[in-house]
Structures are given as structure tokens and as C-alpha cells.
Amino acid sequence: MEALLKRIELNPEILAGKPVIKGTRLAVQFILGLLAHGETPQSIIEEYNYITEKDIRACLLFANEVMENNFFTPFAHSK
């Protein structure tokens, strides 16, 4: 797990500090968006042949870690 997370980099000089796949300018958010819109890991790798399946898994793991380590307060629901 830790090895996968090392594939994600936060550098203020790359995409204004957004988390990216190390050595690229591909933001974690961009990869997650592609997956959310139905792209497969294989189709993403075919388009961006300089990343691997492990890079995509690292994006998913990073997102999971962010969600686990944040506290969310639900908004009051009015009926």
C-alpha cells in the first residue's frame, strides 16, 4: 500500500500542487474523473502509455486515504 502511495506526488510547482502521478502532469482527480465516466484502466493506459495499472490503483488508493482521513459534517436536511 505504501509503495503505491509513493507513486503520487504533491509539488507546488506542478499543477499548482494538485496530487499527480509521479513524473507526469496527470492529476489524480483527472484519472478518477476518467474512471467515473466509464473509462477502463486499460483504455487510460492506452491513451497515456507512460502510466501503468499500478499508477491508476495508486490514484484510487490516494482518494480512499483522503476520504478516510477527513471528517464530514452532514448538512441539515430541510423537508
Coordinates of N, CA and C in Angstrom, one line a residue:
M1 N 0.8 -1.2 0.0 CA 0.0 0.0 0.0 C 0.9 1.3 0.0
E2 N 1.9 1.3 0.9 CA 2.7 2.5 0.9 C 3.5 2.6 -0.4
A3 N 3.9 1.5 -1.0 CA 4.6 1.6 -2.3 C 3.7 2.3 -3.3
L4 N 2.4 1.9 -3.3 CA 1.5 2.6 -4.3 C 1.4 4.1 -4.0
L5 N 1.3 4.4 -2.8 CA 1.1 5.9 -2.5 C 2.3 6.7 -2.8
K6 N 3.5 6.0 -2.9 CA 4.7 6.8 -3.3 C 4.7 7.1 -4.8
R7 N 3.7 6.6 -5.5 CA 3.5 6.9 -7.0 C 2.8 8.2 -7.1
I8 N 2.3 8.8 -6.0 CA 1.5 10.1 -6.1 C 2.4 11.1 -5.5
E9 N 2.5 12.3 -6.2 CA 3.3 13.4 -5.7 C 2.5 14.6 -5.6
L10 N 2.9 15.4 -4.6 CA 2.3 16.8 -4.4 C 3.5 17.7 -4.5
N11 N 3.5 18.6 -5.5 CA 4.6 19.5 -5.7 C 3.9 20.8 -6.1
P12 N 4.2 21.9 -5.3 CA 3.6 23.2 -5.6 C 3.9 23.7 -7.0
E13 N 4.9 23.2 -7.6 CA 5.3 23.7 -9.0 C 4.7 22.9 -10.1
I14 N 4.0 21.8 -9.8 CA 3.3 21.0 -10.8 C 1.8 21.1 -10.5
L15 N 1.0 21.6 -11.5 CA -0.4 21.8 -11.4 C -0.9 22.4 -10.1
A16 N -0.2 23.4 -9.7 CA -0.5 24.2 -8.5 C -0.6 23.3 -7.3
G17 N 0.2 22.3 -7.2 CA 0.2 21.4 -6.0 C -0.8 20.3 -6.0
K18 N -1.6 20.2 -7.0 CA -2.6 19.1 -7.0 C -1.8 17.8 -7.0
P19 N -2.4 16.7 -6.4 CA -1.7 15.4 -6.4 C -1.7 14.9 -7.9
V20 N -0.6 14.4 -8.3 CA -0.4 13.9 -9.7 C 0.3 12.6 -9.6
I21 N 0.3 11.8 -10.7 CA 1.1 10.6 -10.8 C 2.5 11.1 -10.9
K22 N 3.4 10.6 -10.1 CA 4.8 11.0 -10.1 C 5.4 10.9 -11.5
G23 N 6.1 12.0 -11.8 CA 6.8 12.1 -13.1 C 5.9 12.5 -14.3
T24 N 4.6 12.8 -14.0 CA 3.7 13.2 -15.0 C 3.0 14.5 -14.6
R25 N 2.1 15.0 -15.5 CA 1.3 16.1 -15.1 C -0.2 15.6 -15.1
L26 N -0.4 14.3 -14.9 CA -1.7 13.8 -14.8 C -2.2 13.8 -13.4
A27 N -3.2 14.6 -13.1 CA -3.7 14.8 -11.8 C -4.5 13.5 -11.4
V28 N -4.5 13.2 -10.1 CA -5.3 12.1 -9.6 C -6.7 12.4 -9.9
Q29 N -7.2 13.6 -9.7 CA -8.6 14.0 -10.0 C -8.9 13.7 -11.4
F30 N -8.0 13.9 -12.4 CA -8.3 13.7 -13.8 C -8.5 12.2 -14.0
I31 N -7.6 11.3 -13.5 CA -7.7 9.9 -13.6 C -9.0 9.4 -13.0
L32 N -9.4 9.9 -11.8 CA -10.6 9.5 -11.1 C -11.8 9.9 -12.0
G33 N -11.8 11.1 -12.6 CA -12.8 11.5 -13.5 C -13.0 10.6 -14.7
L34 N -11.9 10.2 -15.3 CA -12.0 9.3 -16.4 C -12.7 8.0 -16.0
L35 N -12.2 7.4 -14.9 CA -12.8 6.2 -14.4 C -14.3 6.4 -14.1
A36 N -14.7 7.5 -13.5 CA -16.1 7.8 -13.1 C -17.0 7.9 -14.4
H37 N -16.4 8.3 -15.5 CA -17.1 8.5 -16.7 C -17.1 7.2 -17.6
G38 N -16.6 6.1 -17.0 CA -16.7 4.8 -17.7 C -15.4 4.4 -18.4
E39 N -14.4 5.1 -18.4 CA -13.1 4.6 -19.0 C -12.6 3.5 -18.2
T40 N -12.0 2.6 -18.8 CA -11.3 1.4 -18.1 C -9.9 1.8 -17.9
P41 N -9.3 1.1 -16.9 CA -7.8 1.3 -16.7 C -7.0 1.0 -18.0
Q42 N -7.4 0.0 -18.7 CA -6.7 -0.3 -19.9 C -6.8 0.8 -21.0
S43 N -8.0 1.4 -21.1 CA -8.2 2.4 -22.1 C -7.4 3.7 -21.7
I44 N -7.3 3.9 -20.4 CA -6.5 5.1 -19.9 C -5.0 4.8 -20.2
I45 N -4.6 3.6 -20.0 CA -3.1 3.2 -20.2 C -2.8 3.3 -21.7
E46 N -3.8 2.9 -22.6 CA -3.6 3.0 -24.0 C -3.4 4.5 -24.4
E47 N -4.2 5.3 -23.9 CA -4.1 6.8 -24.2 C -2.9 7.4 -23.6
Y48 N -2.6 7.1 -22.4 CA -1.4 7.7 -21.7 C -0.4 6.5 -21.4
N49 N 0.3 6.1 -22.5 CA 1.1 4.9 -22.4 C 2.3 5.0 -21.5
Y50 N 2.5 6.1 -20.8 CA 3.6 6.3 -19.9 C 3.2 6.1 -18.4
I51 N 1.9 5.7 -18.2 CA 1.5 5.3 -16.9 C 1.1 3.8 -16.9
T52 N 1.0 3.2 -15.7 CA 0.7 1.8 -15.6 C -0.6 1.6 -14.7
E53 N -1.0 0.3 -14.7 CA -2.1 0.0 -13.9 C -1.9 0.3 -12.4
K54 N -0.6 0.1 -12.0 CA -0.3 0.5 -10.6 C -0.5 2.0 -10.3
D55 N -0.2 2.8 -11.3 CA -0.4 4.2 -11.2 C -1.9 4.5 -11.0
I56 N -2.7 3.8 -11.7 CA -4.2 4.0 -11.6 C -4.7 3.5 -10.2
R57 N -4.2 2.4 -9.8 CA -4.5 1.9 -8.5 C -4.0 2.9 -7.4
A58 N -2.9 3.5 -7.6 CA -2.4 4.5 -6.6 C -3.3 5.7 -6.5
C59 N -3.9 6.1 -7.7 CA -4.9 7.2 -7.6 C -6.1 6.8 -6.8
L60 N -6.6 5.6 -7.0 CA -7.7 5.1 -6.2 C -7.4 5.0 -4.8
L61 N -6.2 4.5 -4.4 CA -5.8 4.4 -3.0 C -5.7 5.7 -2.4
F62 N -5.1 6.7 -3.1 CA -4.9 8.0 -2.6 C -6.3 8.6 -2.3
A63 N -7.2 8.5 -3.2 CA -8.6 9.0 -3.0 C -9.2 8.4 -1.8
N64 N -9.0 7.1 -1.6 CA -9.5 6.4 -0.4 C -8.9 6.9 0.8
E65 N -7.6 7.1 0.8 CA -6.9 7.7 2.0 C -7.4 9.1 2.4
V66 N -7.6 9.9 1.4 CA -8.2 11.2 1.6 C -9.5 11.2 2.2
M67 N -10.4 10.3 1.7 CA -11.8 10.2 2.2 C -11.7 9.6 3.7
E68 N -10.9 8.7 3.9 CA -10.8 8.1 5.3 C -10.3 9.1 6.3
N69 N -9.4 10.0 5.9 CA -8.8 10.9 6.8 C -9.4 12.3 6.9
N70 N -10.6 12.4 6.4 CA -11.4 13.6 6.5 C -12.6 13.4 7.3
F71 N -13.0 14.5 8.0 CA -14.3 14.4 8.8 C -15.3 15.2 8.0
F72 N -16.5 14.6 7.8 CA -17.5 15.3 7.0 C -18.7 15.5 8.0
T73 N -19.2 16.7 7.9 CA -20.4 17.1 8.7 C -21.6 17.2 7.8
P74 N -22.6 16.4 8.0 CA -23.7 16.5 7.1 C -24.5 17.8 7.3
F75 N -25.0 18.3 6.2 CA -25.8 19.5 6.2 C -27.2 19.1 6.8
A76 N -27.8 20.1 7.4 CA -29.2 19.8 7.9 C -30.1 19.7 6.7
H77 N -30.9 18.7 6.7 CA -31.8 18.4 5.6 C -33.2 19.0 5.9
S78 N -33.7 19.9 5.1 CA -35.0 20.5 5.3 C -36.0 19.8 4.4
K79 N -37.2 19.6 5.0 CA -38.2 18.9 4.2 C -39.3 19.8 3.8

